[in-house]
XYZ file of N, CA, C and O in Angstrom:
620
model
N -22.767 -79.911 0.779
C -24.196 -80.091 0.787
C -24.712 -80.019 -0.651
O -24.355 -79.124 -1.410
N -25.535 -80.958 -1.019
C -26.105 -80.991 -2.362
C -27.236 -79.972 -2.470
O -27.978 -79.745 -1.515
N -27.343 -79.353 -3.610
C -28.445 -78.434 -3.881
C -29.071 -78.808 -5.214
O -28.449 -79.484 -6.038
N -30.278 -78.339 -5.425
C -30.977 -78.591 -6.683
C -30.823 -77.352 -7.549
O -31.181 -76.245 -7.132
N -30.267 -77.531 -8.715
C -30.121 -76.421 -9.656
C -31.426 -76.278 -10.433
O -31.976 -77.253 -10.932
N -31.884 -75.049 -10.512
C -33.156 -74.788 -11.176
C -33.063 -74.999 -12.678
O -32.130 -74.523 -13.322
N -34.056 -75.681 -13.246
C -34.090 -75.846 -14.698
C -34.705 -74.628 -15.404
O -34.775 -74.598 -16.624
N -35.159 -73.638 -14.627
C -35.770 -72.446 -15.223
C -34.914 -71.224 -14.884
O -34.072 -71.262 -13.995
N -35.154 -70.129 -15.569
C -34.359 -68.916 -15.351
C -34.568 -68.377 -13.936
O -35.566 -68.687 -13.273
N -33.641 -67.546 -13.497
C -33.723 -66.971 -12.147
C -34.997 -66.139 -11.967
O -35.639 -66.198 -10.910
N -35.358 -65.368 -12.990
C -36.579 -64.555 -12.890
C -37.815 -65.434 -12.807
O -38.714 -65.195 -11.993
N -37.873 -66.446 -13.649
C -39.007 -67.371 -13.625
C -39.051 -68.123 -12.306
O -40.138 -68.345 -11.739
N -37.896 -68.496 -11.800
C -37.828 -69.200 -10.516
C -38.387 -68.332 -9.391
O -39.135 -68.814 -8.539
N -38.039 -67.061 -9.390
C -38.516 -66.148 -8.337
C -40.041 -66.021 -8.361
O -40.697 -66.145 -7.327
N -40.599 -65.786 -9.522
C -42.060 -65.658 -9.662
C -42.748 -66.956 -9.251
O -43.726 -66.956 -8.500
N -42.225 -68.050 -9.732
C -42.815 -69.360 -9.459
C -42.698 -69.707 -7.979
O -43.640 -70.231 -7.376
N -41.551 -69.407 -7.392
C -41.343 -69.688 -5.965
C -42.350 -68.945 -5.093
O -42.893 -69.514 -4.140
N -42.608 -67.687 -5.419
C -43.584 -66.908 -4.644
C -44.975 -67.523 -4.746
O -45.691 -67.627 -3.745
N -45.353 -67.921 -5.927
C -46.672 -68.529 -6.123
C -46.758 -69.864 -5.380
O -47.769 -70.145 -4.715
N -45.723 -70.664 -5.473
C -45.735 -71.966 -4.797
C -45.773 -71.806 -3.279
O -46.513 -72.524 -2.597
N -45.011 -70.863 -2.735
C -45.019 -70.671 -1.283
C -46.390 -70.188 -0.808
O -46.911 -70.661 0.212
N -47.005 -69.279 -1.528
C -48.345 -68.819 -1.161
C -49.358 -69.949 -1.194
O -50.201 -70.085 -0.301
N -49.257 -70.772 -2.222
C -50.166 -71.918 -2.332
C -49.922 -72.919 -1.215
O -50.874 -73.486 -0.658
N -48.661 -73.139 -0.874
C -48.337 -74.071 0.200
C -48.956 -73.623 1.519
O -49.584 -74.424 2.219
N -48.816 -72.370 1.847
C -49.395 -71.853 3.091
C -50.913 -72.028 3.076
O -51.502 -72.496 4.051
N -51.555 -71.661 1.980
C -53.016 -71.811 1.894
C -53.444 -73.263 2.064
O -54.409 -73.549 2.779
N -52.761 -74.173 1.409
C -53.155 -75.581 1.484
C -52.904 -76.182 2.861
O -53.744 -76.937 3.374
N -51.776 -75.849 3.472
C -51.519 -76.355 4.820
C -52.532 -75.810 5.810
O -53.045 -76.538 6.661
N -52.829 -74.525 5.697
C -53.816 -73.930 6.600
C -55.208 -74.499 6.335
O -55.979 -74.739 7.272
N -55.539 -74.740 5.077
C -56.825 -75.364 4.755
C -56.940 -76.730 5.398
O -57.985 -77.076 5.968
N -55.874 -77.516 5.352
C -55.937 -78.856 5.952
C -56.161 -78.764 7.456
O -56.951 -79.536 8.021
N -55.510 -77.828 8.111
C -55.685 -77.657 9.562
C -57.073 -77.129 9.905
O -57.716 -77.588 10.856
N -57.537 -76.177 9.136
C -58.851 -75.584 9.379
C -59.963 -76.607 9.157
O -60.897 -76.716 9.960
N -59.858 -77.362 8.077
C -60.886 -78.375 7.796
C -60.878 -79.468 8.857
O -61.939 -79.971 9.245
N -59.705 -79.831 9.352
C -59.636 -80.846 10.410
C -60.227 -80.293 11.712
O -60.929 -81.008 12.434
N -59.964 -79.031 12.017
C -60.546 -78.401 13.209
C -62.076 -78.432 13.121
O -62.755 -78.769 14.094
N -62.607 -78.094 11.955
C -64.055 -78.140 11.760
C -64.562 -79.577 11.870
O -65.607 -79.837 12.484
N -63.833 -80.512 11.304
C -64.184 -81.934 11.329
C -64.347 -82.434 12.765
O -65.268 -83.177 13.074
N -63.461 -82.021 13.647
C -63.498 -82.473 15.039
C -64.602 -81.807 15.851
O -65.051 -82.362 16.846
N -65.023 -80.624 15.471
C -65.902 -79.822 16.326
C -67.288 -79.543 15.765
O -68.048 -78.792 16.361
N -67.620 -80.144 14.640
C -68.925 -79.899 14.024
C -70.038 -80.561 14.821
O -69.870 -81.644 15.370
N -71.167 -79.891 14.874
C -72.385 -80.449 15.469
C -73.552 -80.124 14.541
O -73.463 -79.238 13.703
N -74.640 -80.845 14.705
C -75.845 -80.524 13.935
C -76.414 -81.721 13.207
O -75.839 -82.810 13.204
N -77.542 -81.462 12.577
C -78.281 -82.558 11.955
C -77.588 -83.152 10.741
O -77.824 -84.290 10.380
N -76.705 -82.397 10.098
C -75.962 -82.935 8.955
C -74.516 -83.275 9.341
O -73.637 -83.337 8.475
N -74.317 -83.513 10.631
C -72.983 -83.804 11.160
C -72.237 -84.837 10.318
O -71.144 -84.583 9.837
N -72.809 -86.013 10.153
C -72.086 -87.118 9.514
C -71.686 -86.764 8.083
O -70.537 -86.978 7.677
N -72.605 -86.208 7.326
C -72.328 -85.859 5.933
C -71.201 -84.825 5.834
O -70.247 -85.000 5.069
N -71.292 -83.762 6.610
C -70.287 -82.703 6.536
C -68.971 -83.174 7.150
O -67.885 -82.893 6.632
N -69.045 -83.916 8.246
C -67.871 -84.474 8.912
C -67.038 -85.294 7.915
O -65.822 -85.110 7.806
N -67.690 -86.153 7.172
C -66.996 -86.977 6.184
C -66.521 -86.161 4.989
O -65.445 -86.415 4.434
N -67.305 -85.169 4.594
C -66.922 -84.326 3.466
C -65.675 -83.514 3.811
O -64.815 -83.293 2.954
N -65.555 -83.100 5.060
C -64.373 -82.352 5.480
C -63.097 -83.179 5.310
O -62.038 -82.632 4.998
N -63.202 -84.487 5.496
C -62.028 -85.338 5.275
C -61.574 -85.307 3.825
O -60.382 -85.409 3.541
N -62.500 -85.158 2.891
C -62.131 -85.023 1.482
C -61.313 -83.753 1.261
O -60.325 -83.760 0.515
N -61.733 -82.676 1.917
C -61.013 -81.413 1.798
C -59.619 -81.542 2.411
O -58.628 -81.084 1.842
N -59.536 -82.189 3.572
C -58.246 -82.403 4.223
C -57.328 -83.212 3.310
O -56.159 -82.859 3.118
N -57.833 -84.281 2.739
C -57.027 -85.115 1.837
C -56.542 -84.314 0.629
O -55.375 -84.418 0.234
N -57.429 -83.531 0.036
C -57.054 -82.695 -1.104
C -55.966 -81.708 -0.699
O -54.962 -81.541 -1.405
N -56.149 -81.055 0.438
C -55.179 -80.056 0.882
C -53.828 -80.682 1.202
O -52.778 -80.130 0.855
N -53.840 -81.829 1.852
C -52.574 -82.482 2.204
C -51.843 -82.993 0.959
O -50.632 -82.817 0.824
N -52.561 -83.634 0.064
C -51.950 -84.119 -1.173
C -51.453 -82.945 -2.015
O -50.346 -82.978 -2.558
N -52.276 -81.910 -2.092
C -51.895 -80.724 -2.864
C -50.688 -80.020 -2.289
O -49.799 -79.582 -3.035
N -50.626 -79.915 -0.967
C -49.476 -79.247 -0.353
C -48.188 -80.022 -0.626
O -47.134 -79.426 -0.863
N -48.272 -81.336 -0.612
C -47.095 -82.140 -0.917
C -46.661 -81.933 -2.368
O -45.467 -81.774 -2.655
N -47.611 -81.895 -3.283
C -47.280 -81.672 -4.695
C -46.659 -80.293 -4.906
O -45.676 -80.155 -5.651
N -47.208 -79.294 -4.247
C -46.692 -77.927 -4.369
C -45.275 -77.846 -3.796
O -44.374 -77.266 -4.415
N -45.065 -78.424 -2.618
C -43.742 -78.378 -1.994
C -42.709 -79.122 -2.839
O -41.574 -78.652 -3.015
N -43.089 -80.274 -3.361
C -42.156 -81.034 -4.195
C -41.858 -80.320 -5.511
O -40.741 -80.395 -6.022
N -42.834 -79.598 -6.034
C -42.584 -78.809 -7.244
C -41.571 -77.708 -6.935
O -40.660 -77.445 -7.728
N -41.707 -77.080 -5.783
C -40.762 -76.030 -5.393
C -39.340 -76.587 -5.343
O -38.415 -75.994 -5.912
N -39.183 -77.724 -4.694
C -37.849 -78.328 -4.599
C -37.322 -78.682 -5.985
O -36.135 -78.498 -6.277
N -38.196 -79.139 -6.855
C -37.743 -79.556 -8.195
C -37.248 -78.390 -9.036
O -36.501 -78.605 -9.990
N -37.637 -77.165 -8.679
C -37.111 -76.000 -9.405
C -36.047 -75.275 -8.580
O -35.691 -74.139 -8.867
N -35.556 -75.931 -7.526
C -34.447 -75.383 -6.766
C -34.829 -74.419 -5.664
O -34.016 -73.599 -5.238
N -36.056 -74.499 -5.176
C -36.546 -73.604 -4.133
C -36.911 -74.427 -2.909
O -37.519 -75.497 -3.043
N -36.569 -73.922 -1.737
C -36.925 -74.626 -0.505
C -38.291 -74.170 -0.016
O -38.463 -73.001 0.324
N -39.278 -75.071 0.032
C -40.591 -74.703 0.566
C -40.510 -74.540 2.079
O -39.678 -75.170 2.731
N -41.357 -73.697 2.625
C -41.383 -73.474 4.070
C -42.781 -73.775 4.591
O -43.670 -72.935 4.542
N -42.946 -74.993 5.087
C -44.231 -75.426 5.626
C -44.239 -75.507 7.133
O -45.092 -76.186 7.707
N -43.312 -74.811 7.781
C -43.268 -74.841 9.242
C -44.510 -74.169 9.819
O -45.065 -73.232 9.232
N -44.930 -74.669 10.962
C -46.154 -74.144 11.580
C -46.059 -72.644 11.841
O -47.040 -71.917 11.654
N -44.897 -72.162 12.266
C -44.734 -70.726 12.512
C -44.908 -69.926 11.223
O -45.503 -68.844 11.225
N -44.406 -70.455 10.118
C -44.547 -69.780 8.830
C -46.002 -69.751 8.399
O -46.501 -68.716 7.936
N -46.688 -70.866 8.551
C -48.113 -70.910 8.185
C -48.902 -69.937 9.048
O -49.721 -69.164 8.540
N -48.654 -69.937 10.352
C -49.377 -69.042 11.264
C -49.122 -67.574 10.917
O -50.047 -66.756 10.910
N -47.872 -67.248 10.610
C -47.500 -65.860 10.306
C -48.042 -65.412 8.941
O -48.427 -64.262 8.770
N -48.085 -66.328 7.997
C -48.422 -65.976 6.613
C -49.871 -66.222 6.228
O -50.295 -65.799 5.151
N -50.620 -66.893 7.077
C -51.991 -67.264 6.723
C -52.857 -66.046 6.433
O -52.789 -65.037 7.129
N -53.670 -66.187 5.414
C -54.645 -65.150 5.075
C -56.067 -65.671 5.226
O -57.025 -64.995 4.864
N -56.196 -66.885 5.767
C -57.520 -67.475 5.929
C -58.155 -67.039 7.240
O -57.466 -66.919 8.254
N -59.471 -66.844 7.229
C -60.152 -66.555 8.494
C -60.108 -67.795 9.390
O -60.137 -68.923 8.906
N -60.002 -67.568 10.672
C -59.931 -68.670 11.623
C -61.322 -69.020 12.136
O -62.158 -68.137 12.347
N -61.544 -70.288 12.377
C -62.805 -70.744 12.950
C -62.856 -70.399 14.430
O -61.811 -70.271 15.079
N -64.052 -70.275 14.961
C -64.212 -70.097 16.395
C -63.764 -71.369 17.102
O -63.781 -72.463 16.523
N -63.393 -71.241 18.364
C -63.058 -72.420 19.151
C -64.340 -73.072 19.642
O -65.399 -72.451 19.669
N -64.241 -74.313 20.041
C -65.394 -75.043 20.565
C -66.230 -75.650 19.456
O -65.816 -75.719 18.297
N -67.410 -76.106 19.851
C -68.311 -76.720 18.886
C -68.813 -75.681 17.893
O -69.047 -74.527 18.244
N -68.984 -76.137 16.657
C -69.457 -75.251 15.596
C -70.611 -75.946 14.886
O -70.494 -77.109 14.491
N -71.705 -75.236 14.723
C -72.879 -75.834 14.071
C -72.576 -76.117 12.600
O -71.770 -75.430 11.965
N -73.246 -77.138 12.098
C -72.996 -77.569 10.719
C -73.207 -76.457 9.707
O -72.434 -76.324 8.758
N -74.218 -75.615 9.909
C -74.456 -74.533 8.957
C -73.319 -73.512 8.967
O -72.925 -72.990 7.925
N -72.739 -73.261 10.133
C -71.605 -72.335 10.210
C -70.352 -72.952 9.590
O -69.561 -72.251 8.955
N -70.173 -74.245 9.761
C -69.029 -74.923 9.147
C -69.141 -74.857 7.629
O -68.177 -74.516 6.940
N -70.315 -75.170 7.099
C -70.507 -75.145 5.650
C -70.248 -73.743 5.104
O -69.540 -73.575 4.103
N -70.785 -72.735 5.774
C -70.579 -71.351 5.323
C -69.103 -70.968 5.385
O -68.564 -70.359 4.453
N -68.434 -71.321 6.468
C -67.025 -70.965 6.637
C -66.154 -71.670 5.604
O -65.278 -71.038 4.987
N -66.369 -72.955 5.406
C -65.549 -73.700 4.448
C -65.812 -73.202 3.025
O -64.877 -73.066 2.226
N -67.047 -72.898 2.713
C -67.371 -72.343 1.394
C -66.611 -71.042 1.173
O -66.003 -70.836 0.112
N -66.619 -70.177 2.170
C -65.917 -68.895 2.074
C -64.407 -69.085 1.969
O -63.745 -68.447 1.146
N -63.861 -69.962 2.785
C -62.415 -70.220 2.766
C -61.983 -70.763 1.408
O -60.983 -70.325 0.840
N -62.736 -71.714 0.885
C -62.403 -72.266 -0.433
C -62.465 -71.185 -1.506
O -61.596 -71.125 -2.379
N -63.461 -70.315 -1.435
C -63.577 -69.234 -2.416
C -62.360 -68.320 -2.364
O -61.828 -67.922 -3.419
N -61.894 -67.993 -1.167
C -60.722 -67.136 -1.031
C -59.474 -67.811 -1.615
O -58.671 -67.164 -2.300
N -59.314 -69.084 -1.330
C -58.151 -69.813 -1.845
C -58.209 -69.904 -3.369
O -57.193 -69.738 -4.051
N -59.385 -70.138 -3.910
C -59.537 -70.243 -5.366
C -59.123 -68.937 -6.044
O -58.434 -68.961 -7.079
N -59.502 -67.801 -5.478
C -59.086 -66.512 -6.039
C -57.570 -66.429 -6.103
O -56.987 -66.060 -7.134
N -56.902 -66.809 -5.022
C -55.438 -66.753 -5.004
C -54.822 -67.771 -5.961
O -53.809 -67.493 -6.613
N -55.421 -68.948 -6.059
C -54.887 -69.944 -6.991
C -55.032 -69.467 -8.431
O -54.156 -69.715 -9.261
N -56.098 -68.780 -8.749
C -56.242 -68.232 -10.098
C -55.184 -67.151 -10.352
O -54.686 -67.011 -11.462
N -54.824 -66.413 -9.298
C -53.723 -65.453 -9.421
C -52.402 -66.187 -9.660
O -51.570 -65.730 -10.456
N -52.213 -67.315 -8.999
C -51.004 -68.118 -9.217
C -50.959 -68.651 -10.653
O -49.883 -68.709 -11.260
N -52.106 -69.043 -11.164
C -52.180 -69.512 -12.550
C -51.714 -68.406 -13.493
O -50.895 -68.630 -14.390
N -52.228 -67.194 -13.290
C -51.852 -66.063 -14.149
C -50.364 -65.727 -13.993
O -49.679 -65.464 -14.984
N -49.868 -65.770 -12.756
C -48.478 -65.394 -12.493
C -47.480 -66.361 -13.127
O -46.381 -65.956 -13.507
N -47.863 -67.615 -13.236
C -46.927 -68.618 -13.763
C -47.122 -68.903 -15.256
O -46.434 -69.756 -15.811
N -48.011 -68.162 -15.883
C -48.293 -68.405 -17.299
C -47.037 -68.291 -18.166
O -46.824 -69.091 -19.074
N -46.221 -67.300 -17.907
C -44.994 -67.153 -18.679
C -43.791 -67.708 -17.937
O -42.819 -68.128 -18.556
N -43.858 -67.726 -16.609
C -42.709 -68.145 -15.803
C -42.461 -69.646 -15.854
O -41.319 -70.088 -15.995
N -43.533 -70.431 -15.731
C -43.336 -71.888 -15.663
C -44.654 -72.611 -15.926
O -45.500 -72.726 -15.041
N -44.807 -73.102 -17.121
C -46.049 -73.776 -17.515
C -46.294 -75.074 -16.745
O -47.441 -75.463 -16.546
N -45.244 -75.735 -16.297
C -45.415 -76.969 -15.539
C -46.084 -76.646 -14.199
O -47.036 -77.310 -13.779
N -45.593 -75.609 -13.532
C -46.211 -75.189 -12.274
C -47.622 -74.671 -12.524
O -48.532 -74.944 -11.742
N -47.796 -73.945 -13.612
C -49.136 -73.470 -13.937
C -50.102 -74.641 -14.084
O -51.232 -74.591 -13.599
N -49.655 -75.695 -14.740
C -50.491 -76.881 -14.902
C -50.867 -77.486 -13.543
O -52.015 -77.893 -13.336
N -49.918 -77.514 -12.627
C -50.203 -77.995 -11.274
C -51.278 -77.137 -10.623
O -52.238 -77.652 -10.035
N -51.146 -75.823 -10.734
C -52.138 -74.914 -10.162
C -53.511 -75.081 -10.813
O -54.541 -75.025 -10.137
N -53.537 -75.306 -12.109
C -54.814 -75.500 -12.807
C -55.521 -76.748 -12.270
O -56.721 -76.711 -11.969
N -54.785 -77.843 -12.138
C -55.379 -79.074 -11.623
C -55.881 -78.919 -10.194
O -56.981 -79.368 -9.858
N -55.088 -78.275 -9.339
C -55.515 -78.067 -7.951
C -56.710 -77.127 -7.877
O -57.623 -77.341 -7.061
N -56.725 -76.114 -8.715
C -57.857 -75.181 -8.722
C -59.136 -75.894 -9.120
O -60.203 -75.656 -8.528
N -59.063 -76.781 -10.082
C -60.250 -77.551 -10.480
C -60.786 -78.356 -9.311
O -62.010 -78.399 -9.079
N -59.902 -78.976 -8.544
C -60.334 -79.763 -7.375
C -60.890 -78.873 -6.272
O -61.885 -79.223 -5.623
N -60.261 -77.735 -6.045
C -60.768 -76.793 -5.040
C -62.143 -76.259 -5.446
O -63.038 -76.125 -4.609
N -62.302 -75.969 -6.730
C -63.597 -75.476 -7.212
C -64.680 -76.543 -7.092
O -65.832 -76.232 -6.790
N -64.329 -77.792 -7.288
C -65.293 -78.879 -7.106
C -65.743 -78.934 -5.644
O -66.941 -79.061 -5.355
N -64.786 -78.842 -4.722
C -65.148 -78.853 -3.300
C -65.986 -77.619 -2.941
O -66.937 -77.716 -2.162
N -65.625 -76.480 -3.498
C -66.399 -75.258 -3.247
C -67.846 -75.445 -3.701
O -68.787 -75.090 -2.986
N -68.024 -75.992 -4.871
C -69.363 -76.243 -5.391
C -70.127 -77.171 -4.437
O -71.267 -76.907 -4.088
N -69.494 -78.242 -4.029
C -70.167 -79.228 -3.186
C -70.528 -78.667 -1.809
O -71.562 -79.022 -1.243
N -69.703 -77.791 -1.279
C -70.048 -77.158 -0.003
C -71.098 -76.071 -0.198
O -72.013 -75.928 0.614
N -70.978 -75.290 -1.269
C -71.900 -74.169 -1.462
C -73.347 -74.611 -1.654
O -74.270 -73.894 -1.264
N -73.571 -75.773 -2.206
C -74.945 -76.233 -2.411
C -75.569 -76.801 -1.127
O -76.761 -77.099 -1.110
N -74.764 -76.916 -0.077
C -75.292 -77.411 1.197
C -75.863 -76.285 2.061
O -76.500 -76.552 3.065
N -75.602 -75.044 1.689
C -76.054 -73.932 2.536
C -77.457 -73.475 2.197
O -78.066 -73.844 1.281
């Protein structure tokens, strides 16, 4: 069986792997949560928020793929299985059923804020371990912060 040999030291790989796995779980859960909200939103700003949620889903899905591929490129196997995401998630869950637009905006704003805090921790953790991964986290954090801003001004 072929394996990928890490181009970075074992210590750097360990630190980087932990940050990448945490980010992967957050991004996968964000994509699922935003899609759940997308399907169940109601209210006067339905169309605007419904479409905006798709932007968040796209960002989360693209970001999760980039994070997982970065993990593989440094010799680490990402774990994006649903059981792993469910067990490891730190995001608050949305209520079941229809959700009013104001509650969706508040929830997504809060969820994005929580993820941004963790991504900034990933940025700090990879500063010495792996600048390439840090750069990935910086770019994703900028996009998450943009979405946070756009949702926060709707409340």
